[in-house]
């Protein structure tokens, strides 16, 4: 349903909603609050010190405003509640003065100090509403919480009918309320119990759908016939013996798993789960080599062009002694070059093609594809799994996913239940742990001194500054400012450049190249560099506003350094003192340990790194908090599938179609 069906949504609001991925009424209704404020008015005598409360009060005095500094003012007045008179202070709300007229009733939100008889308000509301539960939504520029509430109220008036994916048998078994009721109550709960009921329904539904897809894929995969490949194991061994390093035990095991799968009759569907820097690429390369020896083409997909290029270069190195034709398919190719490459893929001239997902999905029809590898799988969701199979590629190609999300094994087995799992836990022992330090912004000098030390040694530095890509202008300014500051600090003598998502592909690649060959010494960047990139000479990672990133992301970012035997450093700059979360980064370099801590501290935390990472980020469920529900949903969906109860049900047909696997 179109958003303009909702009154109160004009073109301007629609644009803003689009920014937060709301395009339809359905998107809007499933934009859930992330928490609630329980608004319950109390008498001022009941107020506890240091506890936020809501007090209905009457303004008694004129309002005084003191302008203390630029952007800093204090508004104060006297009010009464329940025959008690007290002082109210609120900061930076000088504009409220005109509304605070004597005798007006207002709602004060804030904390009361009985000793001083003063109330420090964080907000004052003039709409004296009843006690209620206020839903709180994630917001974006130009969108206030009250706007979302108002829009939602209008949307709920529409005759909407959202599909209820929970089968009746489970709705009954768990006493779940209907989907439409749940949608209404999640946005407009009257009681805490309303929140609980609606959350339970929506969480169960979300996890049921997820596990349904996983189990469905698992079923299909089990049945899937593959190509039984044969290759000369001696040649593979020669290849391994010629590597410039010794494989770690876990790399060896993963390779063994993969080669076994290739030789077996059923189709391989394997996830190689290993921390950053655990050496997953070489595992993939051995698979490609064996696949080549068997006479089949391979496709290697990367999430970004930069990464695709890097893989291309390392494959060229690894395969230099062999007559293996490698193609690189990226957006920066000319139309002509692209067509030529497609043709070579099509007629079998190219043995291995590396490219971004988009391109490989677009036009490539393979001659005889035998292996598809997806790097950095954690950026994609279950709906994208095996997408390639459907696009003109035979369904029997073996599939490998590489993922750098080190999550506890039990979780991995459930949420990746459709895949076989190889874990790489050990890291190449040439690695030195990256020395990590959390530094308060006011002590930035310490970081600058350390940076200078590294530069003197001829090393290079990554600097990361969080930038919300949506709201570019403002934030680009802050990145530019950072560049200026660094230029000043280093007397303009050090080549510094900025890499961000808004640059054209060509520009990004150019910068990466200049960083790779050492021309640029400091690369300031947004999280564009998060995945995969390998710059052995970069020995320091400085992350500003580190508190804004989740642990998984910080760990991924830190993994960009320490990629050779030089000692590397990571500085996490923040203005939040005693940040327990960031301390975890100082304690450990082990992604599995960090993810355990992440789970402990913030539920699923940002387990899956970047927020937009496919459909692995749930709208309402939280993998840790709701783990029991997940396990139940797993069992339930298995039963439901096994009994084929979903067959002929258009709801589930849509689901299965979405994962590209209609049989
Ligand atoms: P990731 O798992 O993060 O993708 P890569 O495959 O990019 O890691 O490997 C990181 C670096 O470690 C590469 O430069 C690679 O050549 C090197 N490497 C991989 N395996 C080993 C090993 N067993 N011993 C030493 N170095 C290794
Ligand atoms: Mg990698």
Short mmCIF file of N, CA and C and ligand atoms in Angstrom, two decimals, residues 243-249 251 272 274-285 307 310-311 314 318 375-376 402-404 424 427-431 532-536 556 559-560 562-564, ligand 1:
data_model
loop_
_atom_site.label_atom_id
_atom_site.label_comp_id
_atom_site.label_asym_id
_atom_site.label_seq_id
_atom_site.Cartn_x
_atom_site.Cartn_y
_atom_site.Cartn_z
N UNK A 243 53.18 -22.92 -1.30
CA UNK A 243 52.76 -21.69 -0.61
C UNK A 243 53.95 -21.15 0.18
N UNK A 244 53.96 -19.83 0.36
CA UNK A 244 55.10 -19.23 1.05
C UNK A 244 54.97 -19.36 2.56
N UNK A 245 53.86 -19.96 3.03
CA UNK A 245 53.68 -20.14 4.48
C UNK A 245 53.10 -21.52 4.75
N UNK A 246 53.14 -21.89 5.98
CA UNK A 246 52.52 -23.15 6.40
C UNK A 246 51.08 -22.90 6.79
N UNK A 247 50.20 -23.76 6.32
CA UNK A 247 48.79 -23.59 6.68
C UNK A 247 48.59 -23.86 8.17
N UNK A 248 47.63 -23.17 8.76
CA UNK A 248 47.28 -23.48 10.15
C UNK A 248 46.44 -24.76 10.15
N UNK A 249 46.35 -25.38 11.31
CA UNK A 249 45.58 -26.62 11.42
C UNK A 249 44.14 -26.44 10.95
N UNK A 251 42.98 -24.17 8.90
CA UNK A 251 42.94 -23.99 7.44
C UNK A 251 42.99 -25.35 6.76
N UNK A 272 32.55 -21.14 5.63
CA UNK A 272 33.84 -21.09 6.30
C UNK A 272 33.81 -19.86 7.20
N UNK A 274 35.52 -17.70 9.95
CA UNK A 274 36.82 -17.47 10.57
C UNK A 274 37.03 -16.00 10.83
N UNK A 275 37.69 -15.71 11.88
CA UNK A 275 37.95 -14.34 12.29
C UNK A 275 38.69 -13.58 11.18
N UNK A 276 38.69 -12.26 11.27
CA UNK A 276 39.49 -11.47 10.33
C UNK A 276 40.95 -11.90 10.45
N UNK A 277 41.59 -12.03 9.31
CA UNK A 277 43.00 -12.38 9.32
C UNK A 277 43.29 -13.85 9.60
N UNK A 278 42.25 -14.65 9.64
CA UNK A 278 42.48 -16.07 9.91
C UNK A 278 42.91 -16.80 8.64
N UNK A 279 42.88 -16.11 7.51
CA UNK A 279 43.36 -16.69 6.26
C UNK A 279 42.32 -17.51 5.53
N UNK A 280 41.18 -16.91 5.29
CA UNK A 280 40.13 -17.62 4.58
C UNK A 280 40.37 -17.62 3.07
N UNK A 281 41.02 -16.55 2.59
CA UNK A 281 41.17 -16.43 1.15
C UNK A 281 41.91 -17.61 0.55
N UNK A 282 42.98 -18.02 1.20
CA UNK A 282 43.78 -19.10 0.63
C UNK A 282 42.97 -20.40 0.59
N UNK A 283 42.09 -20.56 1.55
CA UNK A 283 41.21 -21.73 1.55
C UNK A 283 40.34 -21.71 0.30
N UNK A 284 39.80 -20.52 0.02
CA UNK A 284 38.97 -20.36 -1.18
C UNK A 284 39.80 -20.63 -2.44
N UNK A 285 41.04 -20.18 -2.42
CA UNK A 285 41.88 -20.32 -3.61
C UNK A 285 42.21 -21.80 -3.89
N UNK A 307 37.63 -4.90 -2.96
CA UNK A 307 37.96 -6.24 -2.51
C UNK A 307 38.08 -7.22 -3.68
N UNK A 310 41.40 -6.80 -5.16
CA UNK A 310 42.45 -7.38 -4.34
C UNK A 310 42.50 -8.90 -4.50
N UNK A 311 41.35 -9.51 -4.51
CA UNK A 311 41.31 -10.96 -4.74
C UNK A 311 41.89 -11.30 -6.11
N UNK A 314 45.59 -11.28 -5.86
CA UNK A 314 46.21 -12.42 -5.18
C UNK A 314 46.03 -13.71 -5.97
N UNK A 318 48.99 -16.29 -6.92
CA UNK A 318 48.95 -17.71 -6.58
C UNK A 318 48.99 -18.60 -7.82
N UNK A 375 32.38 -14.09 -0.73
CA UNK A 375 33.22 -13.59 0.37
C UNK A 375 32.42 -12.63 1.24
N UNK A 376 32.79 -12.56 2.50
CA UNK A 376 32.15 -11.66 3.46
C UNK A 376 30.65 -11.86 3.45
N UNK A 402 32.28 -17.40 2.70
CA UNK A 402 33.30 -17.02 3.67
C UNK A 402 32.69 -15.94 4.56
N UNK A 403 32.83 -16.10 5.86
CA UNK A 403 32.27 -15.09 6.73
C UNK A 403 33.20 -14.79 7.89
N UNK A 404 33.32 -13.51 8.18
CA UNK A 404 34.21 -13.09 9.27
C UNK A 404 33.41 -12.74 10.51
N UNK A 424 37.46 -21.57 11.35
CA UNK A 424 38.90 -21.35 11.46
C UNK A 424 39.12 -20.51 12.70
N UNK A 427 44.86 -18.56 14.29
CA UNK A 427 45.33 -17.56 13.33
C UNK A 427 46.77 -17.87 12.96
N UNK A 428 47.20 -17.45 11.78
CA UNK A 428 48.60 -17.67 11.40
C UNK A 428 49.50 -17.12 12.51
N UNK A 429 50.48 -17.89 12.94
CA UNK A 429 51.23 -17.45 14.12
C UNK A 429 52.31 -16.43 13.81
N UNK A 430 52.36 -15.99 12.55
CA UNK A 430 53.26 -14.90 12.23
C UNK A 430 52.72 -13.59 12.80
N UNK A 431 51.45 -13.66 13.16
CA UNK A 431 50.77 -12.46 13.62
C UNK A 431 51.17 -12.06 15.01
N UNK A 532 37.63 -6.86 4.31
CA UNK A 532 38.67 -7.49 3.53
C UNK A 532 40.01 -6.89 3.17
N UNK A 533 40.09 -5.57 3.03
CA UNK A 533 41.29 -5.01 2.41
C UNK A 533 42.60 -5.32 3.12
N UNK A 534 43.60 -5.58 2.34
CA UNK A 534 44.88 -6.03 2.85
C UNK A 534 45.99 -5.03 2.50
N UNK A 535 46.44 -4.26 3.47
CA UNK A 535 47.56 -3.34 3.25
C UNK A 535 48.63 -3.70 4.29
N UNK A 536 49.56 -4.56 3.94
CA UNK A 536 50.50 -5.08 4.93
C UNK A 536 51.31 -3.99 5.63
N UNK A 556 36.34 -5.82 13.26
CA UNK A 556 36.56 -5.89 11.81
C UNK A 556 37.49 -4.78 11.35
N UNK A 559 40.97 -5.29 12.32
CA UNK A 559 41.56 -6.37 11.52
C UNK A 559 42.20 -5.89 10.22
N UNK A 560 41.99 -4.60 9.88
CA UNK A 560 42.63 -4.07 8.67
C UNK A 560 44.12 -3.88 8.88
N UNK A 562 47.77 -5.09 11.18
CA UNK A 562 48.32 -6.33 11.73
C UNK A 562 48.30 -7.45 10.72
N UNK A 563 48.44 -7.10 9.46
CA UNK A 563 48.36 -8.10 8.41
C UNK A 563 49.73 -8.52 7.92
N UNK A 564 50.75 -8.21 8.68
CA UNK A 564 52.08 -8.70 8.32
C UNK A 564 52.81 -8.88 9.64
P1 LIG B 1 40.75 -13.18 6.05
O1 LIG B 1 40.39 -14.48 6.71
O2 LIG B 1 40.50 -12.01 6.95
O3 LIG B 1 40.09 -13.03 4.71
P2 LIG B 1 43.14 -13.32 4.50
O4 LIG B 1 42.79 -14.55 3.79
O5 LIG B 1 43.02 -12.04 3.75
O6 LIG B 1 42.32 -13.22 5.85
O7 LIG B 1 44.61 -13.48 5.08
C1 LIG B 1 45.27 -12.42 5.67
C2 LIG B 1 46.76 -12.50 5.39
O8 LIG B 1 47.33 -13.65 6.03
C3 LIG B 1 47.09 -12.63 3.93
O9 LIG B 1 48.12 -11.74 3.66
C4 LIG B 1 47.53 -14.06 3.77
O10 LIG B 1 48.46 -14.21 2.75
C5 LIG B 1 48.13 -14.39 5.12
N1 LIG B 1 48.04 -15.81 5.52
C6 LIG B 1 47.00 -16.64 5.32
N2 LIG B 1 47.26 -17.87 5.84
C7 LIG B 1 48.48 -17.80 6.41
C8 LIG B 1 49.30 -18.74 7.12
N3 LIG B 1 48.89 -19.99 7.35
N4 LIG B 1 50.51 -18.32 7.56
C9 LIG B 1 50.91 -17.05 7.33
N5 LIG B 1 50.21 -16.12 6.67
C10 LIG B 1 48.99 -16.47 6.21
#
